[in-house]
Amino acid sequence: MTSKVRAPIAAAIAAFLSLMVIVARGFAADAPAPLDPFDQVREMGRGVNVLGYDPIWTDPASARFRPAHFRSIARGGFKTVRINLQAFSHMDKEGRLDPIWLATLDRLVKVALNDDLNVVLDEHDSGICAEDAAKCETELTQFWNQIAPHFRAAPDRVMFELLNEPNGRLDDAAWNRLLAVELAQVRKTNQTRNVVIGPASWNSPLHLSELQLPKDDRHIIVTVHYYTPMEFTHQGAAWVPQYAKLSGVAWGSPFDLDRLNKNFDGVAAWAKDNGRPIFLGEFGAYDKADMDSRVRYDFAVARAAEARGWAWAYWQFDSDFLLWDMNRDTWVEPIHQALVPNR
Ligand code: BGC
């Protein structure tokens, strides 16, 4: 064999071997180049929360959400999914994540990326963290110590969200301390991946002023959640006792719109002062409110976020606050139209 023939064969073998390395590791071999978090937020655009309450995590065979739903989400005008992970109950006594759970997550992330979606991996065990800060710290650290290296080489379209809605025992001071601990864990393997962090008190915009982020870490996207006014968005919601029996609260008066704009202007002012981009990670109104008011609310909140250059993710695709009707396997059209008008 002449060296002219041998060279392409050697190159082909080398290419094959590096492909095998990529397949074995799950993602490309090298960490992605740094991505400016403001550019990332522009890319994220419109999004939706998915999979938080799906049986897929305990029994993949009885999943409601199917991989094809990512394609529907992308075709429906969304660019981002925030995957809600309740991982603490999928770790053994030593804190090791269940390999089947992790394989499910890997599969989902790959399909979402293939459909050109941005992916926020949101650790959503805020209920446990609200009650027991010590257990929270142990398990959250175990979680990020596994997930951060696991996704080290994933494309930069994958982002990590340290913890959903810190509240209860995680008051401002406790959360500021814990977020620094968790961010430091993540930064051991992901120096420049954009990490999503929000304020305490359920990611309340009113607690942004208390949020302390490491000043020299410029790869942070700040998140807030917006359900104001709760008596409208959570009327009839069994998990919020003071609003569980409420009904008939409408939304959309000039006062309502004015309050929304004032609240969002407050967030925008904080963002400007602190040089951080904003991701509105949850908003929406529970299914018990009247549909016309829900449509007005979702439209107004989404447009108000877009007008200020924020990315957003609607709460949520399936389960409640429905954007997708699983029985008919199609959009809840009025909500979809409100979120993504003029398709
Ligand atoms: C919680 C959900 C709840 C939603 C609206 C989320 O952060 O995880 O259980 O339905 O907020 O209240």
XYZ file of C-alpha atoms and ligand atoms in Angstrom:
355
model
C 0.000 0.000 0.000
C 1.434 3.410 -0.953
C 1.555 6.123 1.669
C -0.949 8.059 -0.524
C -3.510 5.310 0.097
C -2.493 4.743 3.714
C -2.984 8.401 4.768
C -6.732 8.547 4.068
C -7.204 5.156 5.783
C -5.320 6.394 8.862
C -7.381 9.595 8.810
C -10.587 7.571 8.534
C -9.523 5.364 11.479
C -8.656 8.465 13.540
C -12.016 10.058 12.685
C -13.807 6.825 13.598
C -11.968 6.598 16.935
C -12.761 10.198 17.857
C -16.405 9.589 16.930
C -16.365 6.595 19.294
C -14.996 8.831 22.069
C -17.810 11.313 21.425
C -20.436 8.568 21.482
C -18.952 7.017 24.639
C -18.887 10.353 26.475
C -22.318 11.299 25.277
C -21.379 14.764 24.025
C -18.540 16.427 22.106
C -15.187 15.859 23.785
C -14.295 19.483 24.603
C -16.042 22.062 26.714
C -17.815 24.629 24.499
C -16.368 28.119 23.938
C -17.690 30.805 26.329
C -21.037 32.298 25.353
C -21.981 35.792 26.509
C -25.048 35.420 28.771
C -26.793 38.372 27.069
C -26.357 36.603 23.708
C -27.647 33.410 25.285
C -30.774 35.148 26.585
C -31.416 36.551 23.087
C -31.106 33.015 21.722
C -33.415 31.576 24.397
C -36.353 33.791 23.435
C -39.647 32.054 24.166
C -39.721 28.867 26.214
C -41.781 26.461 28.262
C -41.364 24.365 31.424
C -41.538 20.625 30.781
C -41.521 17.227 32.453
C -41.607 18.252 36.119
C -44.502 16.011 37.090
C -44.263 13.347 34.386
C -44.247 9.631 35.342
C -41.305 9.222 32.928
C -38.854 9.741 35.808
C -40.023 6.747 37.819
C -41.225 4.541 34.960
C -40.110 5.554 31.453
C -42.679 3.138 29.949
C -45.589 5.149 31.368
C -44.349 8.555 30.172
C -46.927 11.119 29.097
C -44.298 13.315 27.436
C -42.804 11.720 24.321
C -39.638 12.840 22.512
C -41.800 14.001 19.580
C -43.229 16.705 21.853
C -39.901 18.535 21.644
C -40.421 18.805 17.878
C -43.963 20.147 18.448
C -42.593 22.683 20.925
C -39.932 23.872 18.475
C -42.384 24.031 15.567
C -44.861 25.827 17.794
C -42.506 28.813 18.060
C -40.560 28.031 21.239
C -36.772 28.056 21.461
C -36.167 26.895 25.032
C -37.285 24.172 27.405
C -36.747 24.383 31.149
C -36.633 20.773 32.323
C -37.860 20.571 35.933
C -35.851 17.916 37.781
C -36.878 16.526 41.166
C -33.642 14.570 41.460
C -33.292 14.171 45.243
C -35.687 11.217 45.265
C -33.589 9.538 42.543
C -30.362 9.371 44.551
C -29.257 6.417 46.708
C -28.017 6.666 50.335
C -24.565 7.740 49.137
C -26.149 10.390 46.944
C -25.507 8.608 43.642
C -28.036 9.392 40.942
C -30.004 6.422 39.666
C -28.379 5.429 36.326
C -31.800 4.803 34.762
C -32.948 8.295 35.762
C -29.735 9.749 34.319
C -30.138 7.767 31.087
C -33.663 9.182 30.747
C -32.319 12.703 31.249
C -29.537 12.134 28.689
C -32.035 10.897 26.134
C -34.335 13.861 26.657
C -31.538 16.437 26.485
C -30.196 14.934 23.246
C -33.592 14.973 21.554
C -34.262 18.564 22.683
C -30.860 19.684 21.355
C -31.487 17.869 18.080
C -34.671 19.875 17.746
C -32.576 23.057 18.117
C -33.953 23.872 21.546
C -31.997 25.515 24.354
C -32.190 23.461 27.548
C -32.252 24.730 31.131
C -31.613 21.931 33.647
C -33.553 23.188 36.663
C -33.100 21.431 40.036
C -36.641 21.790 41.314
C -36.523 20.318 44.849
C -37.398 23.640 46.468
C -40.014 22.026 48.739
C -37.408 19.834 50.461
C -34.963 22.759 50.605
C -37.567 25.022 52.225
C -37.946 22.599 55.125
C -34.420 21.340 55.725
C -31.517 23.540 54.650
C -28.865 21.017 55.772
C -30.385 18.133 53.793
C -30.798 20.544 50.888
C -27.130 21.494 50.907
C -25.990 17.859 51.078
C -28.245 16.660 48.275
C -27.902 19.725 46.052
C -24.117 19.427 46.281
C -24.287 15.710 45.460
C -26.531 16.542 42.510
C -24.295 19.248 40.997
C -21.153 17.200 41.719
C -22.546 14.599 39.321
C -24.546 16.640 36.821
C -21.923 19.343 36.206
C -19.122 16.944 35.160
C -21.616 14.747 33.318
C -22.674 17.654 31.068
C -19.245 19.319 31.026
C -18.877 18.846 27.263
C -22.532 19.428 26.352
C -23.176 22.282 23.898
C -23.479 25.745 25.411
C -27.221 25.595 24.705
C -27.448 23.528 27.906
C -27.645 25.724 31.008
C -27.711 24.794 34.687
C -30.225 26.358 37.114
C -28.878 25.841 40.639
C -32.233 25.627 42.463
C -35.836 26.527 41.704
C -37.592 29.029 43.999
C -35.514 29.017 47.232
C -37.896 29.775 50.130
C -38.662 28.855 53.754
C -35.419 27.916 55.551
C -33.554 29.244 52.535
C -34.051 32.914 53.312
C -31.967 35.591 51.561
C -28.878 35.050 53.739
C -29.000 31.239 53.656
C -29.559 31.222 49.901
C -26.734 33.698 49.203
C -24.375 31.388 51.095
C -25.665 28.193 49.459
C -25.684 29.552 45.920
C -21.986 30.436 46.266
C -21.242 26.869 47.432
C -23.154 25.290 44.534
C -21.779 27.673 41.917
C -18.251 26.841 43.064
C -19.010 23.106 42.583
C -20.277 23.763 39.061
C -17.301 25.975 38.163
C -14.829 23.138 38.890
C -15.868 21.543 35.594
C -17.859 24.237 33.764
C -15.856 27.456 34.014
C -17.943 29.462 31.575
C -21.239 27.654 31.072
C -24.062 30.090 31.793
C -25.708 29.290 35.122
C -29.227 30.448 36.002
C -29.721 31.851 39.523
C -32.703 33.646 41.042
C -33.469 35.439 44.308
C -34.987 33.886 47.444
C -38.694 33.972 48.332
C -39.760 31.839 45.353
C -37.550 33.768 42.895
C -39.475 36.920 43.768
C -38.576 40.083 41.843
C -38.920 41.891 45.186
C -35.935 39.960 46.575
C -33.524 40.812 43.746
C -32.095 43.583 45.882
C -30.983 40.965 48.444
C -29.404 38.609 45.903
C -25.620 38.419 46.160
C -23.797 37.008 43.162
C -20.027 36.642 42.772
C -19.152 39.928 41.011
C -16.379 38.456 38.883
C -18.513 35.600 37.517
C -20.038 37.072 34.346
C -21.584 33.798 33.158
C -24.744 34.101 35.192
C -28.304 34.600 33.935
C -30.645 35.934 36.610
C -34.110 34.421 36.822
C -37.347 35.649 38.391
C -40.821 34.101 38.549
C -43.981 36.131 38.181
C -47.439 35.118 39.421
C -48.703 38.528 40.550
C -51.468 38.899 41.590
C -51.635 35.483 43.288
C -55.397 35.802 43.879
C -55.811 35.785 40.111
C -53.081 33.319 39.016
C -53.631 30.833 41.859
C -57.401 31.032 42.367
C -58.663 27.499 43.039
C -55.124 26.103 43.467
C -55.271 23.444 46.200
C -51.554 23.791 47.062
C -51.931 27.448 48.110
C -54.508 27.283 50.956
C -55.359 31.000 51.053
C -56.443 30.958 47.385
C -57.795 27.392 47.173
C -61.434 28.439 47.549
C -61.220 31.616 45.466
C -62.905 31.870 42.078
C -64.152 34.468 39.619
C -61.112 36.786 39.828
C -60.556 38.394 36.404
C -57.446 40.130 35.033
C -56.766 42.801 32.437
C -57.836 46.203 33.792
C -55.644 49.306 33.202
C -54.601 48.994 36.865
C -53.532 45.373 36.298
C -51.453 46.304 33.251
C -49.904 49.265 34.994
C -48.882 47.112 37.974
C -47.293 44.552 35.632
C -45.272 47.233 33.844
C -44.172 48.885 37.102
C -43.069 45.542 38.556
C -41.145 44.659 35.411
C -39.555 48.107 35.270
C -38.220 47.423 38.773
C -36.610 44.193 37.567
C -35.200 45.939 34.481
C -33.664 48.679 36.650
C -31.976 46.079 38.862
C -30.719 44.209 35.790
C -29.222 47.405 34.341
C -27.565 48.416 37.617
C -26.082 44.966 38.061
C -25.245 44.162 34.427
C -27.126 40.847 34.362
C -29.494 39.449 31.717
C -32.951 38.269 32.805
C -34.804 34.994 32.246
C -38.437 35.006 33.389
C -38.401 31.292 34.236
C -42.070 30.834 35.233
C -45.347 32.685 34.803
C -48.918 31.765 34.008
C -52.378 31.427 35.525
C -53.879 28.196 36.848
C -56.562 26.523 34.744
C -59.381 27.532 37.151
C -59.261 31.210 36.081
C -61.470 32.205 33.145
C -59.829 31.608 29.777
C -60.189 35.197 28.515
C -58.348 36.550 31.556
C -55.668 33.864 31.277
C -55.106 34.771 27.639
C -54.873 38.486 28.488
C -52.445 37.731 31.317
C -50.166 35.374 29.373
C -50.087 37.729 26.382
C -49.347 40.789 28.515
C -46.637 39.138 30.632
C -44.870 37.566 27.644
C -44.911 40.839 25.673
C -43.770 42.859 28.708
C -40.797 40.484 29.123
C -39.941 40.633 25.422
C -40.153 44.433 25.389
C -37.396 44.478 28.019
C -35.161 41.991 26.192
C -35.743 39.060 28.559
C -36.116 35.395 27.697
C -39.124 33.647 29.211
C -40.566 30.193 29.915
C -44.280 29.604 30.428
C -45.400 27.419 33.367
C -46.107 24.743 32.011
C -46.516 22.323 29.084
C -48.479 19.500 30.766
C -49.892 18.620 34.201
C -51.533 21.975 35.071
C -51.603 25.545 33.706
C -51.951 23.521 30.509
C -50.346 24.666 27.278
C -50.675 21.177 25.734
C -53.752 18.961 25.813
C -52.334 15.427 26.194
C -55.682 13.714 25.560
C -56.065 15.380 22.174
C -52.272 15.578 21.781
C -52.351 19.158 20.585
C -52.040 22.745 21.799
C -54.483 24.427 24.136
C -54.994 26.873 21.305
C -55.925 30.097 23.171
C -52.923 29.818 25.504
C -50.581 28.945 22.638
C -51.879 31.885 20.600
C -51.432 34.250 23.555
C -47.822 33.149 24.065
C -46.816 32.906 20.399
C -49.166 35.228 18.497
C -49.319 35.624 14.705
C -47.731 32.335 13.748
C -44.087 24.627 41.385
C -45.388 24.039 40.926
C -46.485 25.074 40.929
C -46.044 26.326 40.200
C -47.076 27.402 40.315
C -43.779 25.807 40.538
O -42.536 26.325 40.837
O -43.094 23.652 41.276
O -45.729 22.925 41.701
O -47.619 24.557 40.269
O -44.803 26.778 40.689
O -47.482 27.552 41.637
